[in-house]
């Protein structure tokens, strides 16, 4: 996010409120009052006059894509993709990177990406559009993180990994170097993976 005037956060759940905290820090750096320049975008039937952490709600029917930059703050990768596909074609998506994240200049970041506090991303890495890297996640060298990936807090991805689209990686998961995870996979929390390759649209639940 750079020099934006209005920000629309899609979602009002716990992660959306955490994303607001990132926006607040970024607005502070630019000397902008966040409460006057941020909105939570909600369905018309869910709208109320109640402020959420000092931020008003905006009805979908009142949304004008020419006035806002948008971030989709929904943790579920599949739902997030569906939301993006339903947004107006001319919607402008911003990228939010917390000031306390450590992201090198040798990282390519797609639109709509959210990178939270404590994240470390090293070099020669591609992060696909609308991906989310949560608190204290580490991405090693030469990784390719697909569109709509969610990396939960404290995930560690070693070098040369390739993660497909719409993959959800649970809290504390550890991926060894050189892994390839294809599209639409669920990895539960605190799993250590040393060898994994699956066909398209598999769902993996490890107990």
mmCIF file of C-alpha atoms in Angstrom:
data_model
loop_
_atom_site.group_PDB
_atom_site.id
_atom_site.type_symbol
_atom_site.label_atom_id
_atom_site.label_comp_id
_atom_site.label_asym_id
_atom_site.label_seq_id
_atom_site.Cartn_x
_atom_site.Cartn_y
_atom_site.Cartn_z
ATOM 1 C CA UNK A 1 0.000 0.000 0.000
ATOM 2 C CA UNK A 2 1.516 3.325 -1.030
ATOM 3 C CA UNK A 3 -0.108 6.741 -0.945
ATOM 4 C CA UNK A 4 -3.612 5.333 -1.170
ATOM 5 C CA UNK A 5 -6.564 7.469 -0.103
ATOM 6 C CA UNK A 6 -9.216 4.864 0.700
ATOM 7 C CA UNK A 7 -8.861 1.212 1.657
ATOM 8 C CA UNK A 8 -11.633 -1.382 1.527
ATOM 9 C CA UNK A 9 -11.109 -4.558 3.573
ATOM 10 C CA UNK A 10 -13.290 -7.453 2.436
ATOM 11 C CA UNK A 11 -14.274 -9.530 5.461
ATOM 12 C CA UNK A 12 -14.977 -8.707 9.098
ATOM 13 C CA UNK A 13 -13.670 -11.837 10.817
ATOM 14 C CA UNK A 14 -10.658 -12.195 13.068
ATOM 15 C CA UNK A 15 -8.118 -12.155 10.259
ATOM 16 C CA UNK A 16 -9.752 -9.108 8.683
ATOM 17 C CA UNK A 17 -9.329 -7.254 11.957
ATOM 18 C CA UNK A 18 -5.676 -8.302 12.075
ATOM 19 C CA UNK A 19 -5.275 -6.971 8.551
ATOM 20 C CA UNK A 20 -6.703 -3.667 9.751
ATOM 21 C CA UNK A 21 -3.819 -3.515 12.229
ATOM 22 C CA UNK A 22 -1.377 -3.723 9.311
ATOM 23 C CA UNK A 23 -3.216 -0.940 7.514
ATOM 24 C CA UNK A 24 -3.140 1.223 10.636
ATOM 25 C CA UNK A 25 0.654 0.929 10.842
ATOM 26 C CA UNK A 26 1.057 1.755 7.158
ATOM 27 C CA UNK A 27 -1.283 4.738 7.374
ATOM 28 C CA UNK A 28 0.712 6.014 10.361
ATOM 29 C CA UNK A 29 3.872 5.992 8.255
ATOM 30 C CA UNK A 30 2.112 8.170 5.681
ATOM 31 C CA UNK A 31 0.517 10.467 8.258
ATOM 32 C CA UNK A 32 -3.010 9.431 7.256
ATOM 33 C CA UNK A 33 -5.961 9.008 9.612
ATOM 34 C CA UNK A 34 -6.930 5.364 9.149
ATOM 35 C CA UNK A 35 -10.451 5.691 10.572
ATOM 36 C CA UNK A 36 -11.386 8.219 7.892
ATOM 37 C CA UNK A 37 -9.842 6.260 5.045
ATOM 38 C CA UNK A 38 -10.685 2.624 5.748
ATOM 39 C CA UNK A 39 -13.895 0.629 5.370
ATOM 40 C CA UNK A 40 -14.994 -2.955 5.908
ATOM 41 C CA UNK A 41 -16.924 -4.129 2.848
ATOM 42 C CA UNK A 42 -19.930 -6.267 3.820
ATOM 43 C CA UNK A 43 -23.020 -7.723 2.171
ATOM 44 C CA UNK A 44 -26.015 -5.401 2.282
ATOM 45 C CA UNK A 45 -27.950 -7.749 4.560
ATOM 46 C CA UNK A 46 -25.045 -7.864 7.043
ATOM 47 C CA UNK A 47 -24.466 -4.104 7.166
ATOM 48 C CA UNK A 48 -24.943 -2.110 10.349
ATOM 49 C CA UNK A 49 -23.959 1.334 11.585
ATOM 50 C CA UNK A 50 -21.627 -0.268 14.115
ATOM 51 C CA UNK A 51 -17.958 0.645 13.774
ATOM 52 C CA UNK A 52 -15.413 -2.177 13.893
ATOM 53 C CA UNK A 53 -12.228 -1.098 15.664
ATOM 54 C CA UNK A 54 -13.047 2.474 14.721
ATOM 55 C CA UNK A 55 -13.780 1.660 11.075
ATOM 56 C CA UNK A 56 -17.216 1.958 9.399
ATOM 57 C CA UNK A 57 -18.894 -0.721 7.329
ATOM 58 C CA UNK A 58 -19.644 -0.209 3.648
ATOM 59 C CA UNK A 59 -22.484 -1.958 1.814
ATOM 60 C CA UNK A 60 -21.586 -3.883 -1.322
ATOM 61 C CA UNK A 61 -24.239 -1.884 -3.195
ATOM 62 C CA UNK A 62 -22.432 1.352 -2.261
ATOM 63 C CA UNK A 63 -19.007 0.113 -3.354
ATOM 64 C CA UNK A 64 -17.428 2.152 -6.157
ATOM 65 C CA UNK A 65 -14.197 0.484 -7.357
ATOM 66 C CA UNK A 66 -12.889 3.779 -8.703
ATOM 67 C CA UNK A 67 -12.703 5.206 -5.172
ATOM 68 C CA UNK A 68 -10.971 2.386 -3.304
ATOM 69 C CA UNK A 69 -8.074 0.003 -3.204
ATOM 70 C CA UNK A 70 -9.173 -3.401 -1.978
ATOM 71 C CA UNK A 71 -7.686 -6.200 0.098
ATOM 72 C CA UNK A 72 -9.524 -9.510 0.561
ATOM 73 C CA UNK A 73 -8.905 -10.520 4.183
ATOM 74 C CA UNK A 74 -10.461 -13.985 4.188
ATOM 75 C CA UNK A 75 -8.269 -16.880 5.286
ATOM 76 C CA UNK A 76 -9.940 -19.681 3.314
ATOM 77 C CA UNK A 77 -8.124 -19.816 -0.062
ATOM 78 C CA UNK A 78 -11.054 -21.256 -2.002
ATOM 79 C CA UNK A 79 -13.529 -18.722 -0.625
ATOM 80 C CA UNK A 80 -11.038 -15.916 -1.195
ATOM 81 C CA UNK A 81 -10.761 -16.813 -4.882
ATOM 82 C CA UNK A 82 -14.554 -16.890 -5.226
ATOM 83 C CA UNK A 83 -14.807 -13.436 -3.643
ATOM 84 C CA UNK A 84 -12.212 -11.991 -6.013
ATOM 85 C CA UNK A 85 -14.001 -13.494 -9.008
ATOM 86 C CA UNK A 86 -17.255 -11.812 -7.941
ATOM 87 C CA UNK A 87 -15.719 -8.364 -7.477
ATOM 88 C CA UNK A 88 -16.127 -5.782 -10.273
ATOM 89 C CA UNK A 89 -13.659 -6.289 -13.112
ATOM 90 C CA UNK A 90 -12.100 -2.866 -12.562
ATOM 91 C CA UNK A 91 -11.401 -3.431 -8.864
ATOM 92 C CA UNK A 92 -7.925 -2.266 -7.866
ATOM 93 C CA UNK A 93 -6.202 -4.548 -5.352
ATOM 94 C CA UNK A 94 -3.510 -3.310 -3.035
ATOM 95 C CA UNK A 95 -0.780 -5.278 -1.267
ATOM 96 C CA UNK A 96 -0.203 -4.937 2.470
ATOM 97 C CA UNK A 97 3.227 -5.642 3.950
ATOM 98 C CA UNK A 98 3.663 -4.981 7.665
ATOM 99 C CA UNK A 99 6.583 -2.652 8.468
ATOM 100 C CA UNK A 100 8.030 -5.345 10.750
ATOM 101 C CA UNK A 101 8.122 -7.952 7.975
ATOM 102 C CA UNK A 102 11.514 -8.685 6.415
ATOM 103 C CA UNK A 103 11.044 -8.965 2.663
ATOM 104 C CA UNK A 104 14.094 -8.627 0.435
ATOM 105 C CA UNK A 105 14.284 -6.663 -2.793
ATOM 106 C CA UNK A 106 14.616 -9.970 -4.634
ATOM 107 C CA UNK A 107 11.003 -11.023 -4.140
ATOM 108 C CA UNK A 108 8.197 -10.676 -6.686
ATOM 109 C CA UNK A 109 4.831 -10.003 -5.025
ATOM 110 C CA UNK A 110 1.469 -10.268 -6.773
ATOM 111 C CA UNK A 111 -1.551 -8.052 -6.260
ATOM 112 C CA UNK A 112 -3.695 -8.502 -3.179
ATOM 113 C CA UNK A 113 -0.956 -10.149 -1.116
ATOM 114 C CA UNK A 114 -0.975 -9.803 2.680
ATOM 115 C CA UNK A 115 2.300 -10.153 4.611
ATOM 116 C CA UNK A 116 1.967 -9.799 8.369
ATOM 117 C CA UNK A 117 4.355 -8.883 11.180
ATOM 118 C CA UNK A 118 7.455 -11.015 11.700
ATOM 119 C CA UNK A 119 7.380 -12.698 8.301
ATOM 120 C CA UNK A 120 10.748 -13.319 6.615
ATOM 121 C CA UNK A 121 11.019 -13.789 2.854
ATOM 122 C CA UNK A 122 14.547 -14.169 1.492
ATOM 123 C CA UNK A 123 15.564 -14.170 -2.187
ATOM 124 C CA UNK A 124 14.485 -15.265 -5.669
ATOM 125 C CA UNK A 125 10.937 -15.881 -4.479
ATOM 126 C CA UNK A 126 7.633 -15.387 -6.282
ATOM 127 C CA UNK A 127 4.480 -14.814 -4.218
ATOM 128 C CA UNK A 128 1.304 -15.201 -6.255
ATOM 129 C CA UNK A 129 -1.678 -12.889 -6.181
ATOM 130 C CA UNK A 130 -3.917 -12.806 -3.108
ATOM 131 C CA UNK A 131 -1.555 -15.025 -1.103
ATOM 132 C CA UNK A 132 -1.377 -14.550 2.662
ATOM 133 C CA UNK A 133 1.711 -15.012 4.842
ATOM 134 C CA UNK A 134 0.776 -14.926 8.507
ATOM 135 C CA UNK A 135 2.724 -14.023 11.639
ATOM 136 C CA UNK A 136 6.360 -15.196 11.796
ATOM 137 C CA UNK A 137 6.205 -17.326 8.666
ATOM 138 C CA UNK A 138 9.540 -17.955 6.917
ATOM 139 C CA UNK A 139 9.907 -18.519 3.167
ATOM 140 C CA UNK A 140 13.331 -19.727 2.020
ATOM 141 C CA UNK A 141 15.210 -19.023 -1.188
ATOM 142 C CA UNK A 142 13.944 -19.859 -4.679
ATOM 143 C CA UNK A 143 10.389 -20.692 -3.645
ATOM 144 C CA UNK A 144 7.297 -20.246 -5.781
ATOM 145 C CA UNK A 145 4.188 -19.510 -3.706
ATOM 146 C CA UNK A 146 1.030 -19.872 -5.792
ATOM 147 C CA UNK A 147 -2.034 -17.659 -6.055
ATOM 148 C CA UNK A 148 -4.405 -17.667 -3.080
ATOM 149 C CA UNK A 149 -2.039 -19.603 -0.798
ATOM 150 C CA UNK A 150 -2.572 -19.199 2.946
ATOM 151 C CA UNK A 151 0.437 -19.774 5.196
ATOM 152 C CA UNK A 152 -0.762 -19.717 8.808
ATOM 153 C CA UNK A 153 1.395 -18.369 11.678
ATOM 154 C CA UNK A 154 4.908 -19.798 12.164
ATOM 155 C CA UNK A 155 5.011 -21.814 8.948
ATOM 156 C CA UNK A 156 8.528 -22.619 7.707
ATOM 157 C CA UNK A 157 9.054 -23.276 4.005
ATOM 158 C CA UNK A 158 12.595 -24.300 3.082
ATOM 159 C CA UNK A 159 14.301 -23.390 -0.172
ATOM 160 C CA UNK A 160 13.302 -24.487 -3.663
ATOM 161 C CA UNK A 161 9.722 -25.373 -2.754
ATOM 162 C CA UNK A 162 6.854 -24.934 -5.179
ATOM 163 C CA UNK A 163 3.391 -24.475 -3.693
ATOM 164 C CA UNK A 164 0.381 -24.540 -5.994
ATOM 165 C CA UNK A 165 -2.747 -22.403 -5.966
ATOM 166 C CA UNK A 166 -5.300 -22.362 -3.135
ATOM 167 C CA UNK A 167 -3.091 -24.314 -0.728
ATOM 168 C CA UNK A 168 -3.783 -23.862 2.995
ATOM 169 C CA UNK A 169 -0.805 -24.504 5.301
ATOM 170 C CA UNK A 170 -1.697 -24.800 8.975
ATOM 171 C CA UNK A 171 0.043 -23.185 11.928
ATOM 172 C CA UNK A 172 3.576 -24.381 12.618
ATOM 173 C CA UNK A 173 3.901 -26.613 9.545
ATOM 174 C CA UNK A 174 7.460 -27.244 8.327
ATOM 175 C CA UNK A 175 8.234 -27.998 4.667
ATOM 176 C CA UNK A 176 11.635 -29.391 3.750
ATOM 177 C CA UNK A 177 13.561 -28.093 0.768
ATOM 178 C CA UNK A 178 12.513 -28.984 -2.737
ATOM 179 C CA UNK A 179 8.904 -29.963 -2.051
ATOM 180 C CA UNK A 180 6.197 -29.524 -4.647
ATOM 181 C CA UNK A 181 2.604 -29.171 -3.490
ATOM 182 C CA UNK A 182 -0.002 -28.932 -6.207
ATOM 183 C CA UNK A 183 -3.287 -27.066 -6.259
ATOM 184 C CA UNK A 184 -5.980 -27.053 -3.599
ATOM 185 C CA UNK A 185 -4.261 -28.884 -0.741
ATOM 186 C CA UNK A 186 -4.872 -28.586 2.996
ATOM 187 C CA UNK A 187 -1.919 -29.141 5.330
ATOM 188 C CA UNK A 188 -2.891 -29.249 8.983
ATOM 189 C CA UNK A 189 -0.977 -27.550 11.800
ATOM 190 C CA UNK A 190 2.439 -28.569 13.115
ATOM 191 C CA UNK A 191 3.247 -31.052 10.364
ATOM 192 C CA UNK A 192 6.770 -31.735 9.135
ATOM 193 C CA UNK A 193 6.878 -32.767 5.490
ATOM 194 C CA UNK A 194 9.954 -34.204 3.815
ATOM 195 C CA UNK A 195 8.393 -35.757 0.710
ATOM 196 C CA UNK A 196 5.115 -34.802 -0.877
ATOM 197 C CA UNK A 197 3.663 -34.747 -4.356
ATOM 198 C CA UNK A 198 -0.025 -35.102 -5.110
ATOM 199 C CA UNK A 199 -2.281 -34.850 -8.109
ATOM 200 C CA UNK A 200 -4.493 -31.851 -8.785
ATOM 201 C CA UNK A 201 -7.325 -31.013 -6.374
ATOM 202 C CA UNK A 202 -6.287 -33.420 -3.614
ATOM 203 C CA UNK A 203 -7.118 -32.575 -0.017
ATOM 204 C CA UNK A 204 -4.509 -33.725 2.500
ATOM 205 C CA UNK A 205 -5.413 -33.960 6.170
ATOM 206 C CA UNK A 206 -2.657 -35.317 8.402
ATOM 207 C CA UNK A 207 -3.431 -36.512 11.933
#
